[in-house]
PDB file of C-alpha atoms in Angstrom:
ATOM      1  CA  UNK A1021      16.578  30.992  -0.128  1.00 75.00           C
ATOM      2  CA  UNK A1022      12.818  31.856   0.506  1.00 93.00           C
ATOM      3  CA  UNK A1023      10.159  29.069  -0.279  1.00 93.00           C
ATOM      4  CA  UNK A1024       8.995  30.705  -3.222  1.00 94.00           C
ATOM      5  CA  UNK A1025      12.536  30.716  -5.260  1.00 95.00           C
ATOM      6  CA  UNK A1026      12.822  27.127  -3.883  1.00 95.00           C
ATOM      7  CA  UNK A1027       9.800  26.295  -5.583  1.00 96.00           C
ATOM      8  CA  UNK A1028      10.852  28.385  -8.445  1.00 95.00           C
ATOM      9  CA  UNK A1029      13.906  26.523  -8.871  1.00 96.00           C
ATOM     10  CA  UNK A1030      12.339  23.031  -7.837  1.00 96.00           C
ATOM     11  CA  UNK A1031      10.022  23.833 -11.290  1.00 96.00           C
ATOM     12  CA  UNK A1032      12.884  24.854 -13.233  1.00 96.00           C
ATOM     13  CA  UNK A1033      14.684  21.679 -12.635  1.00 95.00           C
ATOM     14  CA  UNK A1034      11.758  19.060 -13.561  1.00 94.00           C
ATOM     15  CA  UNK A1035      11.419  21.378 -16.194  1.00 93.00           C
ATOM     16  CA  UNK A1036      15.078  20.786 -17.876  1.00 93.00           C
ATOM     17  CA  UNK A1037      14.524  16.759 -16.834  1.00 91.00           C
ATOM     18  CA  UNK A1038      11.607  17.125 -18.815  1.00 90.00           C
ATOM     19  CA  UNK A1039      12.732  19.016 -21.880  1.00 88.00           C
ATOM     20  CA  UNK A1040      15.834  16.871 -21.744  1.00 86.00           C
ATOM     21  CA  UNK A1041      13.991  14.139 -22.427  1.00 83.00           C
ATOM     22  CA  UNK A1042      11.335  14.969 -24.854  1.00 78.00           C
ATOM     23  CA  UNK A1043      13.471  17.717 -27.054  1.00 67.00           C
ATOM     24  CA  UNK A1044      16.234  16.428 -29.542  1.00 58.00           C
ATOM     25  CA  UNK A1045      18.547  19.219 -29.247  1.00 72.00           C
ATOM     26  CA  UNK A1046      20.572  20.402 -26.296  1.00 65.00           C
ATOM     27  CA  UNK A1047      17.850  23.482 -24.620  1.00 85.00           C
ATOM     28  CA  UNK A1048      18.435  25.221 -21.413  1.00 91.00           C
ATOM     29  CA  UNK A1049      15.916  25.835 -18.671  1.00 94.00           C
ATOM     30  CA  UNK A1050      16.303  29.102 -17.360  1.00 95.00           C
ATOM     31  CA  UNK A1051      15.485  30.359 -13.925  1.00 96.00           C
ATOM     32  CA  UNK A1052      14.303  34.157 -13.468  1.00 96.00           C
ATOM     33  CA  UNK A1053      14.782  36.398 -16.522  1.00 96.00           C
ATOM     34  CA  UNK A1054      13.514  39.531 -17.875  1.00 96.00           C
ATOM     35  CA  UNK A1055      11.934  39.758 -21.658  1.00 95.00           C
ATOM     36  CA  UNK A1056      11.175  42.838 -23.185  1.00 95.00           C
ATOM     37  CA  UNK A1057       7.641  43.175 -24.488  1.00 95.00           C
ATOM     38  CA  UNK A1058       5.556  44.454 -27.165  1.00 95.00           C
ATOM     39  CA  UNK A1059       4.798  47.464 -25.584  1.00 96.00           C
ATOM     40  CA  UNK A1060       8.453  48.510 -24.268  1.00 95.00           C
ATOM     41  CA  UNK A1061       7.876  46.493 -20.537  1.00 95.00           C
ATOM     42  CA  UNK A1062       9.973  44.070 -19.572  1.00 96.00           C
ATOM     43  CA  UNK A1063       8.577  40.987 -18.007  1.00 96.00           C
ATOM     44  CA  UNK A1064       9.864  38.881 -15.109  1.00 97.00           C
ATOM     45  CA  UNK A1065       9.472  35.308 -15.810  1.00 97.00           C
ATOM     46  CA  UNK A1066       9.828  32.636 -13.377  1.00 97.00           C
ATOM     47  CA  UNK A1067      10.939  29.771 -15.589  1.00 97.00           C
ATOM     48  CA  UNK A1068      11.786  30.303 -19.826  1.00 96.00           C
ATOM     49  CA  UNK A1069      12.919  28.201 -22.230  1.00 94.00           C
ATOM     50  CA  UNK A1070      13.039  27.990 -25.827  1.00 91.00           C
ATOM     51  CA  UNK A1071      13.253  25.113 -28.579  1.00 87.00           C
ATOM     52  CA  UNK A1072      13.202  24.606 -31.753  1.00 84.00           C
ATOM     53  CA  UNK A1073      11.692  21.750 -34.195  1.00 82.00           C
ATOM     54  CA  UNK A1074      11.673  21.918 -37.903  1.00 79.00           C
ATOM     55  CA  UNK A1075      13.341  25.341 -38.152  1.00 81.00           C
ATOM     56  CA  UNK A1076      10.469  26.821 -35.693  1.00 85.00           C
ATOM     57  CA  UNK A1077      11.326  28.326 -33.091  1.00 87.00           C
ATOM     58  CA  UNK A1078       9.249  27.627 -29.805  1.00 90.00           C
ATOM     59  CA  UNK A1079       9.188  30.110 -26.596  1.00 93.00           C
ATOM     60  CA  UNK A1080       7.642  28.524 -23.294  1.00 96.00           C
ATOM     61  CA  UNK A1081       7.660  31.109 -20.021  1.00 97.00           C
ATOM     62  CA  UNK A1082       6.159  29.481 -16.586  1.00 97.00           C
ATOM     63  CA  UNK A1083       4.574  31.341 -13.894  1.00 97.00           C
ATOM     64  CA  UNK A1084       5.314  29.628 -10.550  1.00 97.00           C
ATOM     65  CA  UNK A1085       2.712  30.164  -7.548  1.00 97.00           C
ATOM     66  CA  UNK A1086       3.957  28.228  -4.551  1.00 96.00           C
ATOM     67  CA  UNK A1087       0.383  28.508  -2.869  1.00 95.00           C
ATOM     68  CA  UNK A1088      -1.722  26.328  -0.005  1.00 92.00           C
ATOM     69  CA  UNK A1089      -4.933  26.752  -1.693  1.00 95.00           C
ATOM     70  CA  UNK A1090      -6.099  27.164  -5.335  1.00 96.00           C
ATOM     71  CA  UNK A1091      -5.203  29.618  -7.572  1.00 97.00           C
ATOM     72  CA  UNK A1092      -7.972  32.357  -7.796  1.00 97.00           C
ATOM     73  CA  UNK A1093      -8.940  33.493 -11.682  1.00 97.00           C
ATOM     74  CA  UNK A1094      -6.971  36.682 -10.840  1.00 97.00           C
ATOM     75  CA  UNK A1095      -3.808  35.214 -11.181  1.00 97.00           C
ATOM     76  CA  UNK A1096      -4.275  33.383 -14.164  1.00 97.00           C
ATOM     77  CA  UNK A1097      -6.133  36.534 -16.003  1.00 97.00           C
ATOM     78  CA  UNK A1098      -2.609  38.583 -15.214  1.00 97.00           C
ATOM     79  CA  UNK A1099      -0.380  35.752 -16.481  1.00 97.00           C
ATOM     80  CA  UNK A1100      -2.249  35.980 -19.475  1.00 97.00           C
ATOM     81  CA  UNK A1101      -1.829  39.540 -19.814  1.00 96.00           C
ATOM     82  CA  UNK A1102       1.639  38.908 -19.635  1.00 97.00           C
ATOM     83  CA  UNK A1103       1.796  36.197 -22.705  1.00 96.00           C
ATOM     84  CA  UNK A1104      -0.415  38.832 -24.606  1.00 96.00           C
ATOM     85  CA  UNK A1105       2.198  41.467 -24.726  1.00 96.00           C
ATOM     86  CA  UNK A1106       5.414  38.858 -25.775  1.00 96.00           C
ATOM     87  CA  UNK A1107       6.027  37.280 -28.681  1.00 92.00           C
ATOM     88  CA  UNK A1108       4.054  34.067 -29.544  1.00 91.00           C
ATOM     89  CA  UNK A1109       5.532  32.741 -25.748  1.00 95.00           C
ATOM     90  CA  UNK A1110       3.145  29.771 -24.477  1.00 96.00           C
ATOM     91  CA  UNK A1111       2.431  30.114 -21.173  1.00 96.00           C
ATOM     92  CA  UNK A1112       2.662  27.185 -17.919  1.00 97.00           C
ATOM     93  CA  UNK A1113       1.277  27.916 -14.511  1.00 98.00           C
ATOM     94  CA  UNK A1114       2.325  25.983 -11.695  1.00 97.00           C
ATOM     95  CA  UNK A1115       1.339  25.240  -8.352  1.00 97.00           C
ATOM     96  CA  UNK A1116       1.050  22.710  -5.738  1.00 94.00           C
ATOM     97  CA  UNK A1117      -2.746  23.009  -4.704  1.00 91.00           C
ATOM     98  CA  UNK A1118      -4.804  23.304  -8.011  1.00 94.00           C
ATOM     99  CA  UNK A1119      -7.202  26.062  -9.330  1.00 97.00           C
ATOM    100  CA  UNK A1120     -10.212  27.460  -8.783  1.00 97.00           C
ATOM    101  CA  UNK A1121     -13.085  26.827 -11.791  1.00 96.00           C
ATOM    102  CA  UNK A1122     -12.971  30.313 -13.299  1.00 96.00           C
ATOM    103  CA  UNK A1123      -8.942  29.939 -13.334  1.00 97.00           C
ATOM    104  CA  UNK A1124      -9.058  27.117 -15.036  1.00 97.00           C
ATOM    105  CA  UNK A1125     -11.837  28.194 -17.538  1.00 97.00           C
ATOM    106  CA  UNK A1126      -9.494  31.235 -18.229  1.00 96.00           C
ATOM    107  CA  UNK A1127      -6.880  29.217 -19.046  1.00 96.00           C
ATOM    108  CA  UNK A1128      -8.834  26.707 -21.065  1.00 96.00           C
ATOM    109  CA  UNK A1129     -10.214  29.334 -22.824  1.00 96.00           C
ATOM    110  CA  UNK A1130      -7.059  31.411 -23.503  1.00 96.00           C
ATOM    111  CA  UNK A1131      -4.635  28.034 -23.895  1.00 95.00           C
ATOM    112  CA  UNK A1132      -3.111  28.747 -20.916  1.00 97.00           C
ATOM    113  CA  UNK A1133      -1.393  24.976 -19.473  1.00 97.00           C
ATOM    114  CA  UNK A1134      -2.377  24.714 -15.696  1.00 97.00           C
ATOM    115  CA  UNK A1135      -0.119  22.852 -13.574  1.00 97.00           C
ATOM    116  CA  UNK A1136      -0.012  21.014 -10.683  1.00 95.00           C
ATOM    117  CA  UNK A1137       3.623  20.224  -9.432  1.00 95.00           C
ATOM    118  CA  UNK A1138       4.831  18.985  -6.450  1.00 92.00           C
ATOM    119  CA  UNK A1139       6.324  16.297  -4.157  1.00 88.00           C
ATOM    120  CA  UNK A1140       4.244  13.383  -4.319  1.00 83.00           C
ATOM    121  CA  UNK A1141       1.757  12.656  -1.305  1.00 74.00           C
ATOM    122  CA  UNK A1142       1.130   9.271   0.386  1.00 73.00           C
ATOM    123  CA  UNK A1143      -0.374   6.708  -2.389  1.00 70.00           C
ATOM    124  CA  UNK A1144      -0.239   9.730  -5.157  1.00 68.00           C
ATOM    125  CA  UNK A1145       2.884   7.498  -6.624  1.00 69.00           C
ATOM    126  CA  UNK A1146       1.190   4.569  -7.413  1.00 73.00           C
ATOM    127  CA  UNK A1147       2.131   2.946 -10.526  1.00 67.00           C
ATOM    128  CA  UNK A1148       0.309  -0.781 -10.630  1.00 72.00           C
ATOM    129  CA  UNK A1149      -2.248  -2.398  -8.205  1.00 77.00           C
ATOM    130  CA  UNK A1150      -2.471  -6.041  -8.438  1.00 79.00           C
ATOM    131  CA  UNK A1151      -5.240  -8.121  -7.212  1.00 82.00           C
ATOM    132  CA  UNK A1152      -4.080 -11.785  -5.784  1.00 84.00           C
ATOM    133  CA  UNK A1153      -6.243 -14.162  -3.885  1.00 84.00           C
ATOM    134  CA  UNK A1154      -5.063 -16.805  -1.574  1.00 83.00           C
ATOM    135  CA  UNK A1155      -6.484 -20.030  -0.663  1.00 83.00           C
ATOM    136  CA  UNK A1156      -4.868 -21.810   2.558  1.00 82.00           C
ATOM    137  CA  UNK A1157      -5.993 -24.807   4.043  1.00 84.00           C
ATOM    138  CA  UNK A1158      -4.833 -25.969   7.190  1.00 88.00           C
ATOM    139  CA  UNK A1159      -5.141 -29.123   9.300  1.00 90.00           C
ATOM    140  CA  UNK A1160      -5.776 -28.625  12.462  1.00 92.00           C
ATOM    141  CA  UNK A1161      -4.941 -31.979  15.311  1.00 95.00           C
ATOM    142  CA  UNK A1162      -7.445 -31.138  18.135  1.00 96.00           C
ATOM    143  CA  UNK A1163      -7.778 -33.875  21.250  1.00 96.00           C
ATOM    144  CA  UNK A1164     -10.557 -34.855  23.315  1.00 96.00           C
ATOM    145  CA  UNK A1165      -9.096 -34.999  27.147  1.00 96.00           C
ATOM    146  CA  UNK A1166     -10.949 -37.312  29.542  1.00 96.00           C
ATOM    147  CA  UNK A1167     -11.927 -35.180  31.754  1.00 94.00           C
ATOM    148  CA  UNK A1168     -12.915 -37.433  34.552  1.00 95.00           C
ATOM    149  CA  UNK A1169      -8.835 -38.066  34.166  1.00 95.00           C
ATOM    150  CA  UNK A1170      -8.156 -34.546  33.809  1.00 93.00           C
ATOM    151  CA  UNK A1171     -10.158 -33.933  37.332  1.00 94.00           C
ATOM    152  CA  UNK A1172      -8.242 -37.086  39.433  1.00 93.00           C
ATOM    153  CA  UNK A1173      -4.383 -35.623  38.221  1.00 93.00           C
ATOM    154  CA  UNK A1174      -5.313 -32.028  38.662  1.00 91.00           C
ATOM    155  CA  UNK A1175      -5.623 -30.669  35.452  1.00 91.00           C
ATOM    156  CA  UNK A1176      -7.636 -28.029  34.917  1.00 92.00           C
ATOM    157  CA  UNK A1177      -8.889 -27.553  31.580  1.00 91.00           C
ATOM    158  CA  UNK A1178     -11.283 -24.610  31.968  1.00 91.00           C
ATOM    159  CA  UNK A1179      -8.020 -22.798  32.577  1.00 91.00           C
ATOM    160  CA  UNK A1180      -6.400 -24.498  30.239  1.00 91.00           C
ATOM    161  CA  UNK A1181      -8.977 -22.902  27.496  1.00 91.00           C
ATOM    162  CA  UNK A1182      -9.225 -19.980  29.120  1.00 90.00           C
ATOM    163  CA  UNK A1183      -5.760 -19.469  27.869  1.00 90.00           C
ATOM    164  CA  UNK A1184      -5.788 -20.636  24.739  1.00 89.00           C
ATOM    165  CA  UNK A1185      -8.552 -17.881  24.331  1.00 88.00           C
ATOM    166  CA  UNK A1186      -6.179 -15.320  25.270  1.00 88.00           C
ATOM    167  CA  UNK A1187      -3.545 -16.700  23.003  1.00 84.00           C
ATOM    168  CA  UNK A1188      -6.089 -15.139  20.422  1.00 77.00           C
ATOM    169  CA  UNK A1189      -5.619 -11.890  18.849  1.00 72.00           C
ATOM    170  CA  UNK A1190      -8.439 -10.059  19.660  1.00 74.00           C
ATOM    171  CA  UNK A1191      -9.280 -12.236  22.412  1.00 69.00           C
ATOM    172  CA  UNK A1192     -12.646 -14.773  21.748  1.00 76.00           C
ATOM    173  CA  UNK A1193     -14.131 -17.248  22.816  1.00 82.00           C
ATOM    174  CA  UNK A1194     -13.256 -20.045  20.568  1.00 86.00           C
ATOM    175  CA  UNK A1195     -11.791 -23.117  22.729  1.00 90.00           C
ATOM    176  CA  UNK A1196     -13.739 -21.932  25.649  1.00 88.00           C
ATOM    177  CA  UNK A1197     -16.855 -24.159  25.918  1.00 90.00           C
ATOM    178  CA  UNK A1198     -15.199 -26.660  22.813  1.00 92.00           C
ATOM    179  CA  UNK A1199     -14.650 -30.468  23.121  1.00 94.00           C
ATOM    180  CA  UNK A1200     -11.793 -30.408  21.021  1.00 95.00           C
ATOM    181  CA  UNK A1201      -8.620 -28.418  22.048  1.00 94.00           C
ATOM    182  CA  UNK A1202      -5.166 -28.555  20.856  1.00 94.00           C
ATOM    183  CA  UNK A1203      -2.070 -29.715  23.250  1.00 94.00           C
ATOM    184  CA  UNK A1204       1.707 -28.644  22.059  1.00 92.00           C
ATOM    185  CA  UNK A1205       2.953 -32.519  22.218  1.00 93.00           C
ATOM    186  CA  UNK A1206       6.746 -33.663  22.937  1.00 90.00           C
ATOM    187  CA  UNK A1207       6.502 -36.325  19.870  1.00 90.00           C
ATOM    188  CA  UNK A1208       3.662 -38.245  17.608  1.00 93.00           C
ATOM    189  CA  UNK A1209       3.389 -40.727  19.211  1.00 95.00           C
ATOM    190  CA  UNK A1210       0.182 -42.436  20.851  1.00 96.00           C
ATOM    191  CA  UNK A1211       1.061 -44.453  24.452  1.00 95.00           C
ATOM    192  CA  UNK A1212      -1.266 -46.816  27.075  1.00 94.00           C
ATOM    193  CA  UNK A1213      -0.853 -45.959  30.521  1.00 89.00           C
ATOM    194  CA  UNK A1214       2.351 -47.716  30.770  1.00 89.00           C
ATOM    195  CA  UNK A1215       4.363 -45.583  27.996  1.00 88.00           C
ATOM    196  CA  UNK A1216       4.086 -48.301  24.949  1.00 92.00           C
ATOM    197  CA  UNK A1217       3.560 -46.767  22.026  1.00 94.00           C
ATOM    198  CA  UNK A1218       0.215 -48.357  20.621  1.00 95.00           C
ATOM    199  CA  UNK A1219       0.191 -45.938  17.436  1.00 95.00           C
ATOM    200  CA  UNK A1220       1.016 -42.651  16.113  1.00 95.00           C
ATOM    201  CA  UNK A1221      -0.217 -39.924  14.940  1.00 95.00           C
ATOM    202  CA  UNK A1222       1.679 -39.838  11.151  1.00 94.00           C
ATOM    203  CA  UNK A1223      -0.461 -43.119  11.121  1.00 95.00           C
ATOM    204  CA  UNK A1224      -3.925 -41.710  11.762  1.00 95.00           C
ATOM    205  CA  UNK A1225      -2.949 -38.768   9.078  1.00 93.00           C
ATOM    206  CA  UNK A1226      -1.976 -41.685   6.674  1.00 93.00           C
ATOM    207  CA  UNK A1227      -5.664 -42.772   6.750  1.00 93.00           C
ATOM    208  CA  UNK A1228      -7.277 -39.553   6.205  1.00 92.00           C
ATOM    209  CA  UNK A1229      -8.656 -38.420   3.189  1.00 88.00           C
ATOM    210  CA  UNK A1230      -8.132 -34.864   1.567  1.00 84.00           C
ATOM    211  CA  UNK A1231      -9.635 -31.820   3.127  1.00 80.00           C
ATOM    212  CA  UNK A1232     -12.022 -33.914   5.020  1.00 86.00           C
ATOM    213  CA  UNK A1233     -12.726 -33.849   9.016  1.00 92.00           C
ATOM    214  CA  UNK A1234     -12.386 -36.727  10.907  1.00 95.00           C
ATOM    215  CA  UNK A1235     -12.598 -38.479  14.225  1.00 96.00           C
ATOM    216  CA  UNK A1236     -10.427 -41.378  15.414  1.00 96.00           C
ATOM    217  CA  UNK A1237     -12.186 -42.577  18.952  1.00 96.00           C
ATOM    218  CA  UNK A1238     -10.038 -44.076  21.428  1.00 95.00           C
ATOM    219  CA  UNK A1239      -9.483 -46.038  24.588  1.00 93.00           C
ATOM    220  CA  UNK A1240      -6.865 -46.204  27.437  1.00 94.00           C
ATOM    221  CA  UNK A1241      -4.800 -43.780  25.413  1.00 96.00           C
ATOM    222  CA  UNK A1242      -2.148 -41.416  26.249  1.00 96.00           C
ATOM    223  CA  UNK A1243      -0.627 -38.215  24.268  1.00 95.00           C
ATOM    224  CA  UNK A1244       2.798 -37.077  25.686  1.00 93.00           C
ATOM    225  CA  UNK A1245       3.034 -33.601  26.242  1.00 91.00           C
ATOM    226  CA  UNK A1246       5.209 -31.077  27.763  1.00 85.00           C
ATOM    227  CA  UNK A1247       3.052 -31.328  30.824  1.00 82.00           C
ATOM    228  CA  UNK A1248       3.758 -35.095  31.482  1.00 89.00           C
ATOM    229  CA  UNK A1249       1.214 -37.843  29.461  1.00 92.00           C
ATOM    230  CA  UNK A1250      -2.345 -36.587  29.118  1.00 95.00           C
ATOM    231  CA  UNK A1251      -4.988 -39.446  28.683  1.00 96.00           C
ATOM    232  CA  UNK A1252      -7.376 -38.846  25.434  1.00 96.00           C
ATOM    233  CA  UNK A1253     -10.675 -40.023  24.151  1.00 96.00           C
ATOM    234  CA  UNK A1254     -10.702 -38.855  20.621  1.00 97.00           C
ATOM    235  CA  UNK A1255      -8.033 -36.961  18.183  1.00 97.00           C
ATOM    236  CA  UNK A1256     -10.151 -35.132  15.697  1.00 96.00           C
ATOM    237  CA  UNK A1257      -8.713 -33.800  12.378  1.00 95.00           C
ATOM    238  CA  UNK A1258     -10.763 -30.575  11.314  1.00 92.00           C
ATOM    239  CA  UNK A1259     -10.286 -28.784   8.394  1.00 89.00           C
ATOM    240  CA  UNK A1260     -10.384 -24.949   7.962  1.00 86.00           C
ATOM    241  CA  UNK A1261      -9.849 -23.571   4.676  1.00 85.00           C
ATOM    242  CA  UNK A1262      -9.469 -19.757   4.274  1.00 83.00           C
ATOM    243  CA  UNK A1263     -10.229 -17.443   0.948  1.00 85.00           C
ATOM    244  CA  UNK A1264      -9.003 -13.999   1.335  1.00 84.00           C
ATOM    245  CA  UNK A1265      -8.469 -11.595  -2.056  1.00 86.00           C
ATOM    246  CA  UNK A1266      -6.184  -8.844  -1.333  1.00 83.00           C
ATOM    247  CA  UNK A1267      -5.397  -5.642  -3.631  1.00 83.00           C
ATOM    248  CA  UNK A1268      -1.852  -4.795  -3.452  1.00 79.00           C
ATOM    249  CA  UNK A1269      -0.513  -1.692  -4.438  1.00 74.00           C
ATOM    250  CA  UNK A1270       2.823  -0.700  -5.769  1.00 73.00           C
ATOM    251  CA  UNK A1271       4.095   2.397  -4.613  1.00 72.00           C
ATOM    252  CA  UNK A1272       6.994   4.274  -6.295  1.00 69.00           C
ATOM    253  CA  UNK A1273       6.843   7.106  -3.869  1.00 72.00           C
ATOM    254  CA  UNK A1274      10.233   6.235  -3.074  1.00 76.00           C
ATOM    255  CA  UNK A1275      11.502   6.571  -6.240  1.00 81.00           C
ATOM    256  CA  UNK A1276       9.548   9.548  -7.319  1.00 86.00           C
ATOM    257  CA  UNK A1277      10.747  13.116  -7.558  1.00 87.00           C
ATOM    258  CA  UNK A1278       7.805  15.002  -8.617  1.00 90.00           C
ATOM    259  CA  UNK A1279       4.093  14.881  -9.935  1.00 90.00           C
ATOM    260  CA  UNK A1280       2.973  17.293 -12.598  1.00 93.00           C
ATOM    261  CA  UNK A1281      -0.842  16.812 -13.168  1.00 93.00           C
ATOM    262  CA  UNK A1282      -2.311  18.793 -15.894  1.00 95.00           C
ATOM    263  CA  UNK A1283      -5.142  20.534 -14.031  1.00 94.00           C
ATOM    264  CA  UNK A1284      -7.992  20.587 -16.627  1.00 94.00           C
ATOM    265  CA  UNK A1285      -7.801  17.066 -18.178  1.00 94.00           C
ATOM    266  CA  UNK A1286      -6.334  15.171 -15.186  1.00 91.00           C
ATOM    267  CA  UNK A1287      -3.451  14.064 -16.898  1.00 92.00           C
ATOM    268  CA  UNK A1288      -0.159  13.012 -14.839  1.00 88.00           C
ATOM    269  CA  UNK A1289       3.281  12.446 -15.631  1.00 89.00           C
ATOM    270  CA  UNK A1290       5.462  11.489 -12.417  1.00 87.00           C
ATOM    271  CA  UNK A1291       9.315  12.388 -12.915  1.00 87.00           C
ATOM    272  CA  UNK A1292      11.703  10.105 -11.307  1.00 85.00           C
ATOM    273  CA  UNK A1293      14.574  10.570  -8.739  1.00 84.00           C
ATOM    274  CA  UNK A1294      17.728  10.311 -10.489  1.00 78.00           C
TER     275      UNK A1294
END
């Protein structure tokens, strides 16, 4: 099968989903038949159906163009020549690009329904967008190392922020020339030189108040980490609190079989998988 009967057959099918749904009574969507016209020529039409509401009697033929690029005023001027010589038949054109402006003024003019069907395209399927904003605030436990400590036991902690610097995603500068840097200790606890635990740190957070910074000073204090005990001068508490609005959209793409826009008033009706 060629493209153009799959796209003939691909209209024909929304077409009966469609009909199903908005007709009462049981109407079939036909696929490539001829109808005799006024004049004694028969017509091929693409897609034809017919319907019928309060004893009228409704005839609806589609022309299918499975173009790239928008139909020229051409095409839509000899579908129209071809509803002039049936018998009260509306006409549909379909394609998957759009029209060019003196198409679509023909069939504005001449009541012509211009299509666009197709496959929906990334973000084409969208059926809400929802805008949510989120507020964290986190707590961050930085320490103070003595450095003249640091120095005597060989810890080196322009290195040591060097790499916390790279921990960042993209890498900055952000613990490189600071006072305060965090360590990744064992427990919470808060030792002298000889391993006692003097106080903790669920104690100092006990004293805090809300979303405020804060600096406990100390002396001849040790935080145990998972490079041995580390003496400290300070543990400050630093607040960072973070507004970010995002606009999340929902995206049925998934679930959709089809779009049918209606070319001149931008109207579109998406057609779910089944």
């Amino acid at each position: 099968m060629n493209a153009n009967i799959e796209y003939e057959k691909f209209t024909q099918e929304i077409y009966q989903e469609l009909v199903n749904a908005d007709v009462v009574k049981s109407t079939k969507v036909k696929h490539n038949i001829k109808i005799l016209g006024k004049s004694g020529q028969k017509h091929q039409i693409d897609v034809y159906w017919e319907y019928e509401i309060a004893g009228v009697l409704h005839k609806v033929a589609v022309e299918c163009k499975n173009y790239n690029k928008p139909i020229p005023i051409s095409k839509v001027r000899d579908f129209y020549g071809v509803l002039s010589d049936l018998d009260n038949v509306s006409g549909i054109m379909v394609t998957k690009i759009g029209y060019q402006e003196g198409a679509k003024k023909i069939g504005s003019h001449y009541g012509i329904s211009l299509k666009e069907l197709r496959t929906p395209n990334q973000g084409e399927a969208i059926v809400a967008e929802v805008k949510t904003c989120i507020n964290v605030s986190v707590r961050h436990c930085l320490f103070e190392v003595d450095d003249i400590w640091a120095k005597e036991n060989g810890l080196d902690l322009q290195a040591y922020r060097e790499r916390l610097d790279c921990l960042n995603f993209p890498p900055k500068e952000k613990w490189l020339h600071s006072i305060y840097i965090p360590l990744q200790v064992k427990d919470r606890s808060i030792c002298n030189a000889k391993g006692e635990i003097i106080d903790t740190l669920d104690n100092l957070e006990n004293q805090l108040r809300p979303d405020e910074d804060h600096i406990f000073y100390l002396e001849n204090s040790y935080i145990d980490t998972h490079c041995g005990l580390v003496k400290i001068r300070a543990i400050k508490y630093e607040y960072e609190q973070n507004n970010k609005t995002m606009n999340i959209s929902i995206d049925a793409q998934e679930f959709i079989k089809a779009i049918l826009k209606d070319a001149l008033n931008g109207e579109i009706r998406l057609v779910a998988k089944r």
